[in-house]
XYZ file of C-alpha atoms in Angstrom:
723
model
C 97.802 40.957 26.140
C 95.316 40.030 28.902
C 96.087 36.674 31.021
C 93.256 35.587 29.353
C 94.056 35.940 25.936
C 97.548 34.237 27.028
C 96.441 31.441 28.307
C 93.961 30.828 25.456
C 97.213 30.968 23.363
C 99.112 29.082 25.220
C 96.218 26.280 25.146
C 96.234 26.326 21.705
C 99.871 25.871 21.308
C 99.934 22.693 23.816
C 97.162 21.245 21.896
C 99.225 21.811 18.614
C 102.030 20.021 20.006
C 99.498 17.595 21.441
C 98.181 16.776 17.959
C 101.799 16.518 16.504
C 102.700 14.054 19.536
C 99.787 11.752 18.649
C 100.434 11.286 15.273
C 104.252 10.826 15.353
C 104.271 8.540 18.467
C 101.471 6.336 16.673
C 103.569 6.132 13.425
C 106.919 6.033 15.196
C 105.706 3.107 17.708
C 103.775 1.179 14.614
C 107.487 1.192 12.774
C 109.378 -0.001 15.793
C 107.109 -3.151 16.554
C 106.808 -3.874 12.428
C 110.826 -3.849 12.262
C 111.569 -5.446 16.379
C 109.669 -8.773 15.869
C 111.353 -10.356 18.846
C 109.613 -7.710 21.148
C 106.212 -7.515 19.787
C 104.384 -9.625 22.794
C 100.604 -10.298 22.635
C 98.174 -7.709 23.614
C 97.226 -7.116 27.347
C 94.010 -9.870 27.660
C 92.250 -11.666 30.292
C 93.537 -14.744 31.221
C 92.616 -18.250 29.084
C 93.150 -21.827 29.366
C 95.742 -22.234 26.979
C 98.910 -20.184 26.241
C 97.520 -16.724 24.614
C 98.470 -16.567 20.630
C 100.270 -13.273 19.867
C 97.815 -11.139 17.870
C 100.853 -9.658 15.659
C 101.374 -5.938 16.165
C 98.205 -4.630 16.969
C 98.524 -2.336 19.965
C 96.486 -0.111 21.940
C 95.540 3.362 21.703
C 98.428 6.275 22.861
C 97.503 8.850 25.930
C 97.412 12.402 24.972
C 100.448 14.296 26.395
C 100.353 14.541 30.322
C 102.245 16.953 31.351
C 105.646 19.519 30.547
C 108.798 20.250 32.592
C 110.812 23.439 32.474
C 114.589 23.759 33.561
C 116.435 26.636 34.045
C 119.097 25.707 31.631
C 119.208 24.469 28.456
C 119.760 20.828 28.720
C 121.629 19.338 25.881
C 119.133 16.272 25.183
C 115.681 17.663 26.387
C 116.399 21.293 26.204
C 115.169 23.965 28.413
C 111.481 22.365 28.240
C 110.414 19.114 26.953
C 107.043 16.857 27.738
C 105.432 13.947 28.984
C 104.010 11.220 26.977
C 103.236 7.272 27.368
C 105.932 7.077 24.093
C 109.360 8.558 23.397
C 109.152 10.719 20.414
C 111.127 13.823 19.108
C 108.907 16.637 17.895
C 109.504 19.538 15.239
C 111.661 21.816 17.989
C 111.042 19.702 21.261
C 111.180 16.186 22.707
C 108.450 13.863 24.629
C 110.090 11.602 26.769
C 107.708 8.241 28.307
C 106.268 8.287 31.503
C 108.409 5.242 32.191
C 111.585 6.819 31.525
C 113.989 8.154 34.454
C 114.009 11.477 33.777
C 110.270 11.258 33.986
C 111.047 11.387 37.663
C 111.409 15.365 37.463
C 107.675 15.574 36.671
C 106.514 13.134 38.694
C 108.653 13.603 41.894
C 110.082 17.160 41.766
C 113.428 18.163 42.848
C 113.507 15.097 45.058
C 114.353 13.003 42.351
C 116.891 10.547 42.617
C 117.752 10.839 39.239
C 120.074 13.683 38.688
C 120.381 13.640 34.771
C 119.430 16.221 34.351
C 119.770 17.654 37.619
C 116.396 18.032 39.509
C 117.815 20.927 41.391
C 117.481 22.912 38.044
C 113.873 22.270 37.592
C 111.803 25.092 37.438
C 108.383 24.363 37.263
C 105.892 21.498 35.926
C 102.371 21.642 34.021
C 99.876 19.168 34.357
C 97.601 18.935 31.368
C 93.544 19.105 31.764
C 91.996 16.786 28.843
C 88.883 16.426 27.230
C 89.238 13.422 25.591
C 92.293 13.507 23.330
C 91.778 17.358 23.101
C 94.004 19.526 25.769
C 91.460 22.013 26.963
C 93.356 23.632 30.401
C 96.643 22.812 32.567
C 98.003 23.672 36.125
C 101.434 25.186 36.462
C 103.301 23.962 39.699
C 106.248 26.245 40.162
C 109.150 25.283 42.534
C 108.806 26.561 46.024
C 112.130 28.986 45.405
C 110.999 30.439 42.270
C 110.120 34.339 42.999
C 106.426 34.996 43.215
C 105.007 36.592 40.450
C 107.227 35.170 37.949
C 106.183 35.728 34.548
C 104.896 32.065 33.518
C 105.403 32.862 29.837
C 109.438 32.730 30.583
C 109.147 29.654 32.384
C 107.425 27.260 29.729
C 108.412 29.448 26.396
C 106.633 28.797 23.269
C 108.117 26.547 20.727
C 110.881 28.771 18.919
C 110.191 28.585 14.758
C 114.039 27.909 14.428
C 116.059 25.329 16.603
C 118.295 22.701 16.610
C 117.725 19.943 18.496
C 120.517 17.459 18.520
C 120.117 14.097 17.358
C 119.654 11.414 20.069
C 121.927 8.510 20.260
C 120.937 5.534 18.614
C 121.055 2.032 18.814
C 119.818 -1.081 16.434
C 117.169 -3.336 16.974
C 117.253 -7.669 15.910
C 117.089 -7.407 12.402
C 119.831 -4.472 12.371
C 117.738 -1.362 11.757
C 118.842 1.985 13.822
C 116.033 2.642 16.343
C 116.104 5.968 18.605
C 116.558 5.902 22.337
C 114.977 7.363 25.281
C 116.418 7.899 29.179
C 117.000 4.612 30.038
C 114.263 3.863 33.428
C 115.106 3.623 36.902
C 112.810 3.461 39.948
C 112.163 6.469 41.578
C 113.081 6.430 45.176
C 112.451 9.903 46.628
C 109.276 12.149 46.986
C 108.955 15.685 45.572
C 109.020 18.871 47.548
C 105.848 20.411 47.857
C 105.716 23.338 45.102
C 102.943 24.762 46.704
C 103.910 24.981 50.435
C 107.214 25.236 52.947
C 105.917 22.356 54.733
C 103.337 19.675 54.075
C 99.767 19.565 54.947
C 98.834 17.316 57.512
C 96.422 15.324 55.409
C 99.049 14.629 52.865
C 100.474 11.224 52.089
C 102.687 9.534 54.322
C 105.322 6.878 53.720
C 107.306 4.843 56.153
C 110.784 4.498 54.754
C 111.380 2.092 51.667
C 112.575 -1.100 53.201
C 115.507 -3.374 51.835
C 115.158 -5.829 48.341
C 113.428 -8.964 49.238
C 114.677 -12.222 47.654
C 113.842 -15.812 47.399
C 116.022 -17.550 49.718
C 116.506 -20.619 47.639
C 117.715 -18.394 44.866
C 120.869 -16.553 44.231
C 120.154 -13.692 41.225
C 123.106 -11.558 40.712
C 122.114 -7.579 41.492
C 123.052 -5.269 39.383
C 126.384 -2.944 40.366
C 125.633 0.073 42.759
C 127.404 3.221 41.847
C 126.416 6.223 43.589
C 125.972 9.187 41.497
C 126.576 12.894 42.597
C 124.456 15.485 41.444
C 126.081 17.289 38.740
C 125.494 20.997 36.820
C 124.941 21.122 33.489
C 127.394 20.745 31.114
C 128.159 20.313 27.232
C 129.002 16.427 27.645
C 126.385 13.706 26.761
C 124.375 12.495 29.751
C 125.386 9.315 31.409
C 123.009 6.503 30.929
C 124.186 5.108 34.732
C 122.167 5.055 37.624
C 122.284 3.458 41.632
C 120.576 0.412 41.583
C 119.087 1.598 44.913
C 118.767 5.264 46.401
C 117.987 6.684 49.831
C 114.575 5.970 51.540
C 111.951 8.380 51.065
C 111.692 10.810 53.724
C 108.353 10.430 56.359
C 106.057 12.650 54.439
C 105.236 12.894 50.672
C 103.349 15.917 49.878
C 101.029 15.693 46.937
C 101.689 17.445 43.249
C 98.984 18.488 41.407
C 96.355 18.579 44.272
C 93.390 20.649 42.157
C 93.773 17.777 39.307
C 93.833 14.958 42.294
C 90.919 16.655 44.231
C 88.758 16.807 40.924
C 89.638 13.123 39.705
C 88.743 11.960 43.018
C 85.369 13.674 43.245
C 84.013 12.393 39.787
C 81.213 9.789 39.226
C 82.991 6.190 39.628
C 82.822 4.089 35.948
C 82.441 0.603 35.993
C 86.053 0.512 34.632
C 89.501 1.769 36.222
C 90.768 4.439 34.264
C 94.526 5.640 34.005
C 95.722 8.151 36.372
C 99.422 8.741 35.212
C 98.606 13.164 35.495
C 97.811 12.600 39.134
C 99.629 9.624 40.317
C 101.829 10.496 43.328
C 105.426 10.171 44.236
C 104.997 7.459 46.830
C 102.583 5.920 44.154
C 105.402 6.257 41.417
C 107.850 4.668 43.430
C 106.263 1.405 43.673
C 105.246 1.424 40.399
C 108.949 1.367 39.231
C 110.246 -0.614 41.551
C 112.985 -2.673 40.493
C 111.812 -5.938 38.321
C 114.888 -7.617 40.035
C 113.141 -7.532 42.933
C 110.142 -8.447 44.912
C 107.614 -5.777 46.347
C 105.001 -6.311 49.284
C 102.661 -3.120 49.903
C 99.955 -2.597 52.656
C 97.243 0.210 52.113
C 94.307 1.051 53.562
C 90.931 1.083 51.648
C 91.319 3.558 48.740
C 95.346 4.075 49.129
C 95.672 3.599 45.554
C 96.556 -0.168 45.652
C 94.957 -1.530 42.454
C 96.072 1.778 40.821
C 99.804 0.817 41.838
C 99.313 -2.600 40.949
C 97.586 -1.942 37.315
C 100.380 0.880 36.712
C 103.532 -1.540 37.476
C 101.973 -4.208 34.853
C 102.406 -1.519 32.513
C 105.839 -0.144 33.597
C 107.387 -3.687 33.503
C 105.997 -4.645 29.856
C 106.207 -1.356 28.386
C 107.650 -1.295 24.905
C 109.763 1.939 25.431
C 112.109 -0.389 27.782
C 112.488 -2.702 24.651
C 113.326 -0.106 22.308
C 115.609 1.510 24.719
C 117.207 -1.717 27.238
C 119.018 -0.247 29.838
C 121.139 -1.888 32.876
C 118.356 -0.645 35.155
C 115.444 -2.398 33.461
C 114.822 -4.660 30.419
C 111.434 -5.193 29.404
C 109.458 -7.966 30.638
C 107.018 -9.929 28.335
C 105.204 -11.951 30.302
C 103.595 -10.376 33.439
C 100.363 -11.623 35.281
C 98.296 -9.197 36.853
C 96.010 -11.692 39.598
C 92.967 -10.410 41.249
C 90.020 -11.785 43.481
C 87.248 -11.832 41.031
C 85.961 -11.992 37.249
C 84.522 -8.359 37.935
C 87.962 -7.400 39.557
C 89.215 -8.199 36.189
C 86.906 -6.693 33.566
C 87.373 -3.282 35.888
C 90.964 -3.294 35.321
C 91.306 -4.978 31.946
C 90.969 -1.853 29.814
C 93.555 0.759 31.871
C 96.300 -1.356 30.508
C 95.822 -0.215 27.000
C 95.310 2.915 27.917
C 98.765 2.877 29.628
C 101.038 1.549 27.137
C 100.953 -2.111 28.748
C 101.964 -4.875 26.113
C 101.608 -8.708 27.356
C 100.141 -8.378 30.381
C 97.246 -11.162 30.973
C 94.937 -10.583 33.865
C 94.170 -12.993 36.017
C 90.874 -13.693 37.815
C 91.649 -16.163 40.705
C 87.542 -17.221 40.356
C 88.476 -18.067 36.774
C 91.640 -19.589 37.405
C 90.617 -21.774 39.953
C 87.812 -22.937 37.888
C 89.741 -23.801 34.522
C 92.037 -25.843 36.849
C 89.387 -27.618 38.461
C 87.432 -28.659 34.968
C 85.425 -25.947 34.791
C 83.354 -26.441 38.032
C 80.988 -23.984 39.426
C 81.592 -24.285 42.939
C 81.943 -20.724 44.572
C 85.643 -19.825 45.386
C 84.684 -19.343 49.029
C 82.211 -21.263 51.050
C 80.479 -21.130 54.399
C 81.777 -23.738 56.609
C 85.160 -23.898 55.221
C 87.750 -25.947 57.487
C 91.371 -25.639 57.603
C 92.169 -28.742 55.347
C 90.126 -27.484 52.227
C 92.575 -25.167 51.366
C 95.484 -26.386 52.940
C 98.841 -26.474 50.679
C 99.220 -29.986 51.203
C 96.529 -30.569 48.768
C 98.562 -29.555 46.308
C 101.863 -30.964 47.341
C 100.152 -34.493 47.927
C 98.819 -34.037 44.381
C 102.065 -32.902 42.722
C 103.783 -35.752 44.502
C 101.189 -38.208 43.283
C 101.534 -37.016 39.474
C 105.136 -37.533 40.187
C 104.885 -41.345 41.654
C 102.362 -41.955 38.628
C 104.060 -39.940 35.680
C 104.794 -43.887 33.573
C 100.878 -44.333 33.987
C 99.731 -40.688 33.431
C 102.041 -40.804 30.083
C 99.639 -43.467 28.478
C 96.329 -41.658 29.377
C 95.438 -38.651 27.206
C 96.178 -35.156 29.113
C 93.347 -33.487 31.038
C 90.554 -34.942 32.683
C 91.502 -38.266 32.237
C 94.694 -37.842 34.037
C 93.150 -35.645 37.080
C 90.826 -38.924 37.789
C 93.232 -40.853 37.809
C 95.325 -39.082 40.284
C 92.280 -38.100 42.192
C 91.297 -42.255 42.427
C 94.879 -42.687 43.456
C 94.831 -40.149 46.706
C 91.367 -41.023 47.650
C 91.983 -44.458 47.605
C 95.193 -44.293 49.349
C 93.775 -42.049 51.826
C 91.094 -44.691 52.417
C 93.468 -47.689 53.202
C 96.541 -45.541 54.694
C 98.965 -46.322 52.302
C 102.481 -45.172 51.565
C 101.443 -42.245 48.640
C 99.430 -40.345 51.695
C 101.384 -41.902 54.262
C 103.313 -38.373 54.874
C 99.577 -36.834 55.602
C 99.765 -37.256 58.999
C 96.896 -35.050 60.180
C 93.966 -37.732 60.744
C 91.082 -35.267 60.648
C 92.833 -34.183 57.242
C 93.130 -38.040 55.647
C 89.318 -38.868 56.685
C 88.101 -35.630 54.998
C 90.052 -37.150 51.514
C 89.146 -40.467 52.121
C 85.572 -39.611 52.596
C 85.502 -37.815 48.963
C 84.531 -41.768 48.073
C 85.514 -41.506 43.799
C 86.441 -38.911 41.437
C 82.757 -38.087 40.689
C 81.667 -37.337 44.335
C 84.082 -35.089 44.704
C 83.595 -32.964 41.977
C 80.033 -32.501 43.400
C 81.576 -31.516 46.758
C 82.338 -27.780 46.961
C 84.660 -28.340 49.961
C 86.873 -30.541 47.336
C 87.449 -27.246 44.810
C 90.894 -26.197 45.854
C 92.211 -30.490 46.289
C 90.837 -30.888 42.168
C 92.195 -27.460 40.899
C 95.884 -28.687 42.761
C 95.563 -32.241 40.835
C 94.852 -29.733 37.627
C 97.798 -27.999 38.291
C 99.817 -30.472 38.961
C 99.187 -32.197 34.984
C 99.362 -28.407 34.097
C 95.823 -28.726 32.896
C 95.669 -25.050 31.555
C 99.445 -25.110 30.210
C 100.237 -22.236 32.532
C 103.243 -23.719 34.480
C 106.398 -21.476 34.161
C 104.513 -19.035 32.161
C 105.007 -16.002 33.354
C 108.355 -13.526 34.522
C 106.522 -11.380 37.405
C 103.090 -12.289 38.916
C 101.393 -9.101 40.225
C 98.520 -10.166 42.793
C 96.103 -7.950 44.320
C 93.988 -8.369 47.701
C 96.901 -11.017 48.845
C 94.892 -11.167 52.393
C 92.592 -13.618 50.805
C 95.121 -15.998 49.484
C 94.673 -18.982 50.675
C 97.846 -22.106 51.168
C 96.819 -23.637 48.286
C 96.231 -20.907 46.365
C 99.210 -19.470 46.764
C 100.962 -23.166 45.876
C 98.924 -22.418 42.641
C 99.955 -19.255 41.621
C 103.798 -20.462 42.556
C 103.541 -22.648 39.572
C 102.781 -20.252 37.299
C 105.976 -17.856 38.193
C 108.989 -18.966 36.093
C 111.905 -20.218 38.151
C 113.748 -17.421 39.569
C 110.536 -15.010 39.010
C 109.371 -11.913 41.095
C 106.172 -11.360 43.356
C 104.511 -7.761 43.338
C 101.844 -8.196 46.740
C 99.112 -5.845 47.477
C 96.706 -6.191 50.082
C 95.616 -4.788 53.313
C 95.347 -7.335 56.280
C 92.507 -5.408 58.077
C 90.658 -6.695 55.053
C 91.359 -10.213 55.343
C 87.953 -12.374 55.592
C 89.036 -15.712 55.617
C 90.450 -17.581 58.967
C 92.889 -19.888 56.803
C 94.680 -16.864 55.181
C 98.161 -15.537 56.542
C 97.143 -13.227 59.420
C 99.893 -11.025 59.013
C 102.665 -9.986 56.021
C 105.565 -11.515 58.060
C 104.000 -14.864 58.060
C 102.782 -14.359 53.762
C 106.264 -13.207 52.977
C 108.654 -15.637 54.937
C 106.430 -18.638 56.162
C 103.920 -18.915 52.792
C 106.266 -17.564 50.041
C 109.960 -18.335 51.921
C 110.863 -14.651 51.061
C 114.029 -12.914 52.776
C 116.221 -10.048 52.428
C 119.414 -10.748 50.839
C 120.987 -8.599 53.166
C 120.243 -10.363 55.918
C 117.560 -7.475 57.315
C 114.521 -7.977 58.740
C 111.477 -8.335 56.335
C 109.598 -5.596 56.127
C 106.749 -4.236 53.564
C 106.295 -0.853 52.147
C 103.228 1.424 53.292
C 100.591 3.106 50.911
C 99.106 5.375 53.681
C 96.354 8.240 52.450
C 92.909 7.201 50.936
C 91.903 8.516 47.509
C 88.769 6.957 47.615
C 86.411 7.437 50.498
C 86.232 10.587 52.874
C 86.962 11.096 56.020
C 83.446 10.526 57.242
C 83.380 7.041 55.823
C 86.837 6.284 56.850
C 86.763 7.125 60.258
C 83.161 5.564 60.732
C 84.317 1.985 59.152
C 88.307 2.446 61.070
C 86.039 1.313 64.586
C 86.294 -1.696 63.428
C 90.376 -1.797 63.639
C 91.908 -2.591 66.143
C 93.714 0.153 68.684
C 96.520 1.978 66.845
C 94.958 1.248 63.408
C 91.961 3.328 63.459
C 93.205 6.734 61.852
C 93.811 6.122 58.130
C 94.216 9.702 56.155
C 91.585 10.752 53.465
C 91.850 14.107 51.145
C 88.120 14.830 51.338
C 85.125 15.555 52.991
C 81.764 14.136 52.745
C 78.094 13.731 54.539
C 78.307 11.491 57.570
C 77.371 7.632 56.960
C 73.425 7.076 57.949
C 72.485 4.527 60.190
C 68.454 3.373 58.820
C 67.105 1.129 61.433
C 63.841 -0.764 60.258
C 62.377 -3.740 61.181
C 63.036 -7.241 59.328
C 59.798 -7.004 57.158
C 60.413 -3.272 56.340
C 64.364 -4.502 55.476
C 64.566 -4.983 52.037
C 62.250 -2.058 50.875
C 64.096 0.171 52.698
C 67.382 -1.168 50.866
C 65.941 -0.704 47.704
C 64.396 3.069 48.540
C 68.066 3.792 49.913
C 69.584 2.808 46.291
C 67.281 4.385 43.975
C 67.989 7.558 46.074
C 71.577 7.302 45.468
C 71.238 5.990 41.755
C 69.486 9.197 41.336
C 71.540 11.049 43.289
C 75.025 10.049 41.680
C 73.265 9.515 38.262
C 76.393 9.423 36.214
C 78.092 7.047 38.253
C 77.715 3.373 39.877
C 76.124 2.250 42.982
C 76.130 -0.910 45.268
C 73.990 -2.746 47.544
C 76.546 -5.099 49.277
C 74.732 -8.045 51.928
C 76.361 -11.207 53.636
C 73.207 -12.904 52.482
C 72.354 -14.070 49.061
C 68.844 -14.582 49.889
C 68.431 -11.446 50.468
C 70.343 -9.934 47.691
C 67.800 -12.127 45.085
C 64.821 -10.494 46.709
C 66.232 -7.034 46.232
C 66.923 -7.962 42.593
C 63.336 -9.333 41.920
C 62.353 -6.205 43.429
C 64.237 -4.048 41.447
C 63.439 -5.734 38.466
C 59.633 -5.012 39.057
C 60.323 -1.560 39.503
C 62.010 -1.005 35.818
C 65.520 -2.055 36.352
C 66.958 -3.912 33.334
C 69.872 -6.557 34.459
C 73.022 -6.228 32.355
C 74.107 -8.995 29.499
C 75.814 -12.015 30.913
C 75.928 -10.581 34.484
C 72.546 -10.611 36.645
C 73.693 -8.498 39.952
C 74.749 -6.019 37.545
C 71.393 -3.573 36.454
C 70.809 -0.701 34.733
C 67.577 1.527 34.456
C 65.654 2.346 31.071
C 65.860 6.216 32.791
C 69.425 7.950 32.312
C 69.106 9.950 35.193
C 69.854 6.742 37.080
C 73.350 5.545 38.329
C 74.288 1.780 37.417
C 73.381 -0.582 40.397
C 75.249 -3.371 41.450
C 74.192 -6.142 43.744
C 77.271 -8.143 45.734
C 78.472 -10.107 48.537
C 81.318 -8.674 50.120
C 83.386 -11.516 48.524
C 82.765 -9.801 44.957
C 83.274 -6.074 46.148
C 86.675 -6.409 47.133
C 89.000 -4.457 44.644
C 85.612 -1.845 43.585
C 84.641 1.543 44.059
C 81.426 3.213 43.772
C 80.241 6.462 44.477
C 77.472 5.361 46.723
C 76.674 2.023 48.801
C 73.902 0.440 50.495
C 75.084 -1.715 53.148
C 72.816 -4.233 54.687
C 72.695 -6.060 58.101
C 76.322 -5.610 59.658
C 75.259 -8.121 62.633
C 75.061 -10.643 59.767
C 79.006 -10.362 58.391
C 81.142 -13.049 59.286
C 83.888 -12.230 61.324
C 87.218 -14.201 60.823
C 89.460 -14.931 64.224
C 87.672 -11.942 65.751
C 88.178 -9.493 63.342
C 85.700 -7.618 60.970
C 87.643 -8.002 57.671
C 84.286 -8.593 55.122
C 82.144 -5.963 56.852
C 85.292 -3.402 56.818
C 85.469 -3.969 53.186
C 81.984 -3.079 52.474
C 81.999 -0.335 54.480
C 84.887 1.509 52.562
C 83.470 0.418 48.953
C 82.048 4.033 48.864
C 83.364 7.253 47.377
C 80.751 9.697 48.484
C 77.740 8.402 50.614
C 76.949 5.439 52.554
C 74.283 4.205 54.320
C 73.898 0.867 56.575
C 70.379 -0.426 56.801
C 69.741 -2.613 59.477
C 66.973 -4.327 61.753
C 69.312 -6.374 64.178
C 71.470 -5.176 67.027
C 74.370 -3.752 65.165
C 78.275 -4.660 66.005
C 79.405 -2.438 69.376
C 82.334 -0.779 67.356
C 79.583 1.096 65.050
C 77.581 2.068 67.159
C 77.094 6.030 67.462
C 78.507 7.396 70.694
C-alpha cells in the first residue's frame, strides 16, 4: 500500500470514528442533562440586569474530535489508543475522553504531564486532527523523541479491531438515582510537555516562570484538599486510582510547543469578528493555567497576543463543563455560576460564541461598560472620560454608599427598590458633604468631599459624567440589578484598567469565599488611577495573600501568538528598559510609518484602510485613533466611498464588495482585547500617557496580527522614531 493510500484510508477511518462520536455524544449528553436536573444550569449568556432564567436542557454544539493518543501498552481503561473530544463517551471498540479530564494531559502536555494514570512515560505519539467544519480532513502526528525513526505509523495508531471487548467503566449515580457513566477525574496539568520534534527547545518557543504557590484571601480560611504524592506506576491489571496530588512540581523554564504546524496555520488565518476555540492547538503553558484549581486564585501577566483572552475563556469552560458534574472528583467539582468579565461590549460580543463551542454551561459574559451602565440607572456616559480625577473612581465612593445604605435601611425599606432608593441615598450623601454632617465625616479628603457637595442634587449628578461610578456604587449598594453574591468565580480580562471603585463593585458580585482569575498586562495600563503593579492590585486592592506565607506573585505568559516579531519589536520601544523583548512565533513586514500634512491626514488614513481591507479581504482591519472627531470624519468619508454601517454598531463597517475585509473604527479604549489582520494607528503623539507611560498607544500598536501602518503629521514619540 502506498503512503498516500494509507493516509486516505486513515483519514476515512478517523472520520468514521468522528461521526460515531458526534452522534453518541450528543445523545448521551442530552440524556445526562435530562436526568440530572440538579446540574442543568442556564446556558452561557451576556450579563443581564436581573438573574438569568434557566433555559432548560438546551445545549451548545459538540466540537468534533480534537486528537488521539497512542500508548505503548494496553491500558485497562483506555486501551492502547484513545481519543480526545469535548465530551466523554464509549464508542464501538474505543474510548473518547473529555478535554477537561486529567488523562487529556497526555495529549496537551505529553510525557511531562503530572498525571500518572496512565503513565505518561508510556506515551508513544499524539495525533492532532485538521477539520473542515465537522469533518476530519487530515491529521498531524507527533512522535515522542525516543521513538525510533522510521517507525510504521500504522503500528502506532492501529485501526479499530472488528471485535474487541472494552471493559465497562465504573459507574456512579445521579441525584435521581440513575446510573451515570463516569470519566476520568480532572486535575490541573502542572508541567509542560517534552518537545516531540527536537531534543532541545527552539529559541522562539514559549517560556514560563515557575508556578507560584496558591493565592488565598487573607480573611478566609478555605480548607485545602489533602496533598498526596503519587508515584508514576507501570501498567497493571488493577483498576486505575482516581487520587491525584493537589499540587505538582513547578514547570521548567521553557515549555516547547506542540502541534507547531497547526499553530502557525491557525495564527496566520484571517481574523474574524469572534473568538474561536483553540483546543486543538492549546499549548502546555496555556493549558496549565486553564486547568488551575478552582479552589485557588489565579493572576496572569502576559504581553499582547500571548493568549490571555484565550486562557480566560477556556478557563470559564473548564470550570463549568458538564463533564465535571457527570463525574465530580476530589480535585474539581463543577461550578455553576461563573462570571467572565471584560472591558467593553465589543469584547463581550467577541468572546460570547466560543463558550458554547468548547462546552461551557452557565457562564455569564459581563462587559464593564454594560455593568456600570445598568448599575448607574442606564446612564450613557463613557466609562472613561478625559479630565478624570482620582476621586471620580475612588473606592471610598462605593464604601460611602454602602455605609449610607446600611444606616438608612429603615427609610429605604419604605421605598420601592430601584431608582427611588438610589435617589434617596445620593441626596443624603450630597447633602451631608455640603453640611459636613456625620454620614460623610470619615471622608477626610476635603477635595473629594467638595466634589461630592458640588453635585448639587441627584438630577444634576446624573447629567455629569464624573459621577458615573459614584452612582453605580449606590446602585450596587441597593443591589439594583439583583447581582450581589451571584458568582462562585469571577474571571476578569484586562485587569490593568479596572479602577478601585470598579473592583469594589466586582467584589460585591462574588459570593463569600469565591475565587478570582485575573488576566492583564500592566504595560497596557491606560489610566493613572488603576493599580500600577500586580503586587499592589493583589495585596492592597483585593487583599489576597499566600496561604503558606510566601511572597505574592503571578504567572506569566511570554510567547506572542498574534502579532509578528516586527510589530512587537516596534511597539516594545515604548516599554521600560528590561521589558522590551516580548517573543513571537512569526515574522512579517516591518510596520510602515507614513508622514503627511495635517490637512491630508484623514484622507491618507482612509487610503491605507482601503488598501488593508483589500489585502486582508477575508478578515478584519481597524483604524485606531485617540481623537473621536477624527474617527467621525473618517466614518463619513468611508460611507461616501460605499462602505455600509453594521446593524446596531456605527463604528463597524462592511463593504458591498466581497473583496474587502470588515472595518472597525475605534478609540484605543474600545480596541482592548480585540485583534485584527491589519491596523492603521493615527497620530501617536495625541495618545494620552499615564504616569509617563504609553499604555494606550502600546495597546493600539499591538492589535495587528499581520500588518501595522502608522499615519502621522505631528512629531512621533521619540521611542518610535526610526534609528
